CSV table of C-alpha atoms in Angstrom, one decimal:
chain,number,residue,atom,x,y,z
A,1,MET,CA,90.5,-103.8,127.1
A,2,LEU,CA,93.1,-102.4,129.8
A,3,THR,CA,92.3,-103.0,133.2
A,4,LEU,CA,93.9,-100.7,135.6
A,5,HIS,CA,94.2,-101.6,139.4
A,6,HIS,CA,94.0,-98.6,141.3
A,7,LEU,CA,95.0,-98.5,144.9
A,8,GLY,CA,93.9,-95.4,146.6
A,9,ARG,CA,96.4,-92.5,147.2
A,10,SER,CA,99.2,-94.5,145.2
A,11,GLN,CA,101.3,-94.3,142.1
A,12,SER,CA,98.8,-95.9,140.3
A,13,GLU,CA,97.2,-92.5,139.9
A,14,ARG,CA,99.8,-92.0,137.2
A,15,ILE,CA,98.5,-94.5,134.9
A,16,VAL,CA,94.8,-93.1,135.5
A,17,TRP,CA,96.4,-90.0,134.1
A,18,LEU,CA,98.3,-91.5,131.4
A,19,CYS,CA,95.2,-93.2,129.8
A,20,GLU,CA,93.1,-89.7,130.0
A,21,GLU,CA,95.7,-88.0,128.4
A,22,LEU,CA,96.1,-90.5,125.4
A,23,GLY,CA,92.1,-90.9,125.3
A,24,LEU,CA,92.3,-94.7,125.8
A,25,ASP,CA,89.4,-97.2,126.9
A,26,TYR,CA,90.3,-98.9,130.0
A,27,GLU,CA,88.6,-100.2,133.0
A,28,LEU,CA,89.4,-98.7,136.5
A,29,LYS,CA,89.1,-100.9,139.7
A,30,ARG,CA,89.4,-99.0,142.8
A,31,TYR,CA,90.9,-100.4,146.1
A,32,SER,CA,91.1,-99.0,149.6
A,33,ARG,CA,93.8,-99.0,151.6
A,34,ARG,CA,93.7,-101.4,154.9
A,35,ALA,CA,92.3,-98.9,158.1
A,36,ASP,CA,94.9,-100.7,160.5
A,37,ASN,CA,98.4,-99.8,158.5
A,38,ARG,CA,97.3,-98.2,155.3
A,39,MET,CA,98.9,-101.0,153.3
A,40,ALA,CA,97.3,-102.5,150.2
A,41,PRO,CA,94.6,-105.1,151.0
A,42,PRO,CA,95.4,-108.7,150.5
A,43,GLU,CA,93.1,-109.0,147.5
A,44,TYR,CA,95.3,-106.2,145.8
A,45,GLN,CA,98.4,-108.1,147.0
A,46,ALA,CA,97.4,-111.2,145.3
A,47,LEU,CA,97.4,-109.4,141.7
A,48,HIS,CA,100.9,-109.4,141.6
A,49,PRO,CA,103.9,-111.1,143.4
A,50,MET,CA,105.0,-107.3,144.6
A,51,GLY,CA,101.5,-106.7,145.4
A,52,THR,CA,102.4,-102.8,145.1
A,53,ALA,CA,100.8,-100.4,143.1
A,54,PRO,CA,100.1,-99.8,140.3
A,55,ILE,CA,99.3,-102.9,138.4
A,56,LEU,CA,97.9,-103.0,134.7
A,57,SER,CA,96.0,-106.1,133.2
A,58,ASP,CA,95.9,-106.5,129.5
A,59,GLY,CA,95.0,-109.8,128.7
A,60,ASP,CA,97.5,-112.2,129.8
A,61,VAL,CA,99.8,-109.4,130.8
A,62,VAL,CA,99.9,-108.5,134.4
A,63,LEU,CA,102.4,-105.8,134.6
A,64,GLY,CA,103.7,-103.4,137.9
A,65,GLU,CA,105.9,-100.4,138.3
A,66,SER,CA,104.4,-97.4,137.0
A,67,GLY,CA,107.3,-96.6,134.7
A,68,ALA,CA,107.2,-99.9,133.0
A,69,ILE,CA,103.1,-99.9,132.9
A,70,CYS,CA,104.0,-96.2,131.4
A,71,ASP,CA,106.3,-97.5,128.3
A,72,TYR,CA,104.0,-100.3,128.1
A,73,VAL,CA,101.0,-98.5,127.4
A,74,ILE,CA,102.5,-95.9,125.2
A,75,GLN,CA,104.1,-98.6,122.7
A,76,THR,CA,101.2,-101.1,122.6
A,77,HIS,CA,98.1,-98.7,122.7
A,78,GLY,CA,99.5,-95.0,122.4
A,79,GLU,CA,101.2,-95.0,119.0
A,80,GLY,CA,104.2,-93.8,121.0
A,81,ARG,CA,102.4,-90.5,122.0
A,82,LEU,CA,103.6,-88.8,125.0
A,83,ALA,CA,106.9,-90.2,124.5
A,84,VAL,CA,110.1,-88.6,122.9
A,85,GLN,CA,111.5,-90.7,120.4
A,86,ARG,CA,115.1,-91.2,119.5
A,87,GLY,CA,116.3,-88.6,117.0
A,88,GLU,CA,113.6,-85.9,118.2
A,89,PRO,CA,114.4,-82.5,120.0
A,90,GLY,CA,114.6,-83.3,123.6
A,91,PHE,CA,114.9,-86.9,123.6
A,92,ALA,CA,117.7,-87.2,126.1
A,93,ASP,CA,115.8,-84.8,128.5
A,94,TYR,CA,113.0,-86.8,128.2
A,95,LEU,CA,114.8,-89.9,129.1
A,96,TYR,CA,116.4,-88.3,132.2
A,97,TRP,CA,113.2,-86.8,133.7
A,98,PHE,CA,111.5,-90.1,132.8
A,99,HIS,CA,114.0,-91.9,135.3
A,100,PHE,CA,114.4,-89.3,137.7
A,101,ALA,CA,111.0,-89.3,139.1
A,102,ASN,CA,111.5,-92.9,140.5
A,103,GLY,CA,114.9,-93.0,140.5
A,104,THR,CA,116.0,-89.9,142.0
A,105,LEU,CA,113.0,-87.8,143.3
A,106,GLN,CA,110.7,-90.5,145.3
A,107,PRO,CA,113.5,-92.4,146.8
A,108,VAL,CA,115.2,-89.2,148.6
A,109,ILE,CA,111.3,-88.1,150.0
A,110,LEU,CA,111.2,-91.6,151.1
A,111,GLN,CA,114.5,-91.6,152.8
A,112,VAL,CA,113.8,-88.0,154.6
A,113,TRP,CA,110.7,-89.2,155.6
A,114,SER,CA,111.6,-92.5,156.9
A,115,LEU,CA,114.8,-90.7,159.1
A,116,GLU,CA,112.7,-88.4,160.3
A,117,ARG,CA,110.4,-90.9,162.0
A,118,VAL,CA,113.3,-92.6,163.4
A,119,ASP,CA,115.1,-89.5,165.0
A,120,PRO,CA,114.1,-85.9,163.6
A,121,SER,CA,117.0,-84.3,165.5
A,122,ASP,CA,120.1,-82.3,164.1
A,123,LYS,CA,122.0,-85.0,165.5
A,124,ASN,CA,120.9,-87.4,163.2
A,125,ALA,CA,124.0,-87.4,160.7
A,126,PRO,CA,122.0,-89.1,158.1
A,127,LEU,CA,119.2,-87.3,157.8
A,128,ARG,CA,121.1,-84.1,157.5
A,129,MET,CA,122.9,-85.6,154.5
A,130,ALA,CA,119.3,-86.8,153.3
A,131,ARG,CA,118.1,-83.3,153.6
A,132,GLU,CA,120.9,-81.9,151.7
A,133,ARG,CA,120.4,-84.2,148.9
A,134,PHE,CA,116.3,-83.2,149.4
A,135,SER,CA,117.2,-79.5,148.6
A,136,ARG,CA,119.7,-80.1,145.9
A,137,VAL,CA,117.0,-82.6,144.1
A,138,PHE,CA,114.2,-80.0,144.6
A,139,ALA,CA,116.6,-77.0,143.4
A,140,THR,CA,117.4,-79.0,140.2
A,141,VAL,CA,113.6,-79.6,139.4
A,142,GLU,CA,113.2,-75.8,140.1
A,143,GLN,CA,115.7,-74.7,137.8
A,144,ARG,CA,114.4,-77.0,134.9
A,145,LEU,CA,110.9,-75.7,135.2
A,146,GLY,CA,112.1,-72.1,135.3
A,147,GLU,CA,113.7,-73.0,131.6
A,148,VAL,CA,110.9,-75.1,129.9
A,149,PRO,CA,107.1,-75.2,130.9
A,150,TYR,CA,107.3,-79.1,131.0
A,151,LEU,CA,110.2,-81.6,131.8
A,152,ALA,CA,111.1,-82.7,128.4
A,153,GLY,CA,110.4,-79.3,126.7
A,154,GLU,CA,107.3,-77.6,125.3
A,155,ALA,CA,105.0,-80.5,125.8
A,156,LEU,CA,103.8,-82.7,128.3
A,157,THR,CA,105.3,-86.1,128.3
A,158,ALA,CA,105.1,-89.1,130.3
A,159,ALA,CA,108.1,-87.8,132.0
A,160,ASP,CA,105.5,-85.3,133.7
A,161,ILE,CA,103.1,-87.9,134.3
A,162,MET,CA,105.6,-90.0,136.2
A,163,ILE,CA,107.1,-86.9,138.4
A,164,VAL,CA,103.8,-85.1,139.4
A,165,PHE,CA,102.5,-87.8,142.0
A,166,SER,CA,105.8,-86.9,144.2
A,167,LEU,CA,105.2,-83.5,144.0
A,168,THR,CA,101.3,-83.3,145.1
A,169,THR,CA,99.7,-86.6,146.4
A,170,MET,CA,103.0,-87.9,148.0
A,171,ARG,CA,103.1,-84.6,150.4
A,172,LEU,CA,100.1,-86.2,152.3
A,173,PHE,CA,102.3,-88.8,153.4
A,174,ASN,CA,105.6,-86.8,153.6
A,175,ARG,CA,104.5,-83.0,154.3
A,176,CYS,CA,106.6,-80.6,152.6
A,177,ASP,CA,106.3,-76.9,151.8
A,178,LEU,CA,107.0,-76.0,148.3
A,179,SER,CA,106.7,-72.3,148.9
A,180,PRO,CA,110.3,-72.0,148.4
A,181,TRP,CA,110.3,-73.4,144.8
A,182,PRO,CA,107.8,-71.1,142.8
A,183,ASN,CA,108.5,-72.5,139.5
A,184,ILE,CA,107.0,-76.2,140.7
A,185,LEU,CA,104.3,-74.5,141.9
A,186,ALA,CA,103.8,-72.9,138.8
A,187,TYR,CA,104.2,-75.9,137.0
A,188,LEU,CA,101.9,-77.7,139.1
A,189,GLN,CA,99.2,-75.4,138.4
A,190,ARG,CA,99.5,-75.8,134.7
A,191,ILE,CA,99.4,-79.9,135.5
A,192,GLY,CA,96.1,-79.0,137.5
A,193,ALA,CA,94.6,-76.9,134.8
A,194,ARG,CA,94.9,-79.8,132.0
A,195,PRO,CA,91.6,-81.5,131.6
A,196,ALA,CA,93.1,-85.1,131.3
A,197,TYR,CA,94.6,-84.8,135.0
A,198,ARG,CA,91.2,-83.5,136.2
A,199,ARG,CA,89.3,-86.2,135.0
A,200,ALA,CA,92.1,-88.7,136.1
A,201,MET,CA,91.9,-87.3,139.6
A,202,GLN,CA,88.6,-87.1,139.6
A,203,LYS,CA,88.0,-90.9,138.8
A,204,ALA,CA,91.1,-92.0,141.0
A,205,GLU,CA,90.5,-89.8,143.9
A,206,PRO,CA,86.9,-88.5,144.0
A,207,ASP,CA,87.4,-87.9,147.5
A,208,LEU,CA,90.4,-85.9,147.5
A,209,THR,CA,91.0,-82.6,146.5
A,210,PRO,CA,94.4,-82.5,144.4
A,211,VAL,CA,97.6,-81.2,146.5
A,212,LEU,CA,98.7,-78.5,143.7
A,213,GLY,CA,99.5,-75.4,145.9
A,214,ALA,CA,102.2,-74.9,148.7
A,215,LEU,CA,101.2,-77.2,151.7
A,216,PRO,CA,102.7,-76.3,155.5
A,217,ALA,CA,105.0,-78.9,156.7
């Protein structure tokens, strides 16, 4: 059986949701962040050399990185479901948006957050540049979600599972107002209506109301 090691309020919620969408049997082990620095506890860090969430165990396999885990679970346990295969419509879109989540969106959110902590003033030139990229990134997502209901097209895929954390729970760390992006907000309501997403969040974060609406900065 798959064992998912879930660190509270982390990217590992993606894998709980993935398993729920695929209807897989899995064991969920929840870990709380340390009270002093909000980092993973020592027992979580000992699970993998990187010590970051998520971490998946499957027999002798111990795997980190949410994108790698999504691919692994889909290919080894999900019979290819929630992925778009080569030759199918939307294959290139699926690849792009699957990697966009952690390759573009998540880094720019973290960059703005980090630079604001150093110097939030307009004199901070790197912050100004990061905010411009932030706006361009969100505008790109907004445009896409005005064209299709899900990132790869008409149906939910692992590309959506990868991106939603950055648009929801991540905003508890870096509070940003999504009200300028109505297509993104409508998309999050579609996600929040999915039974598998609701089950996943209840299991992973039972004390957290999913952050699906506009959150004032």
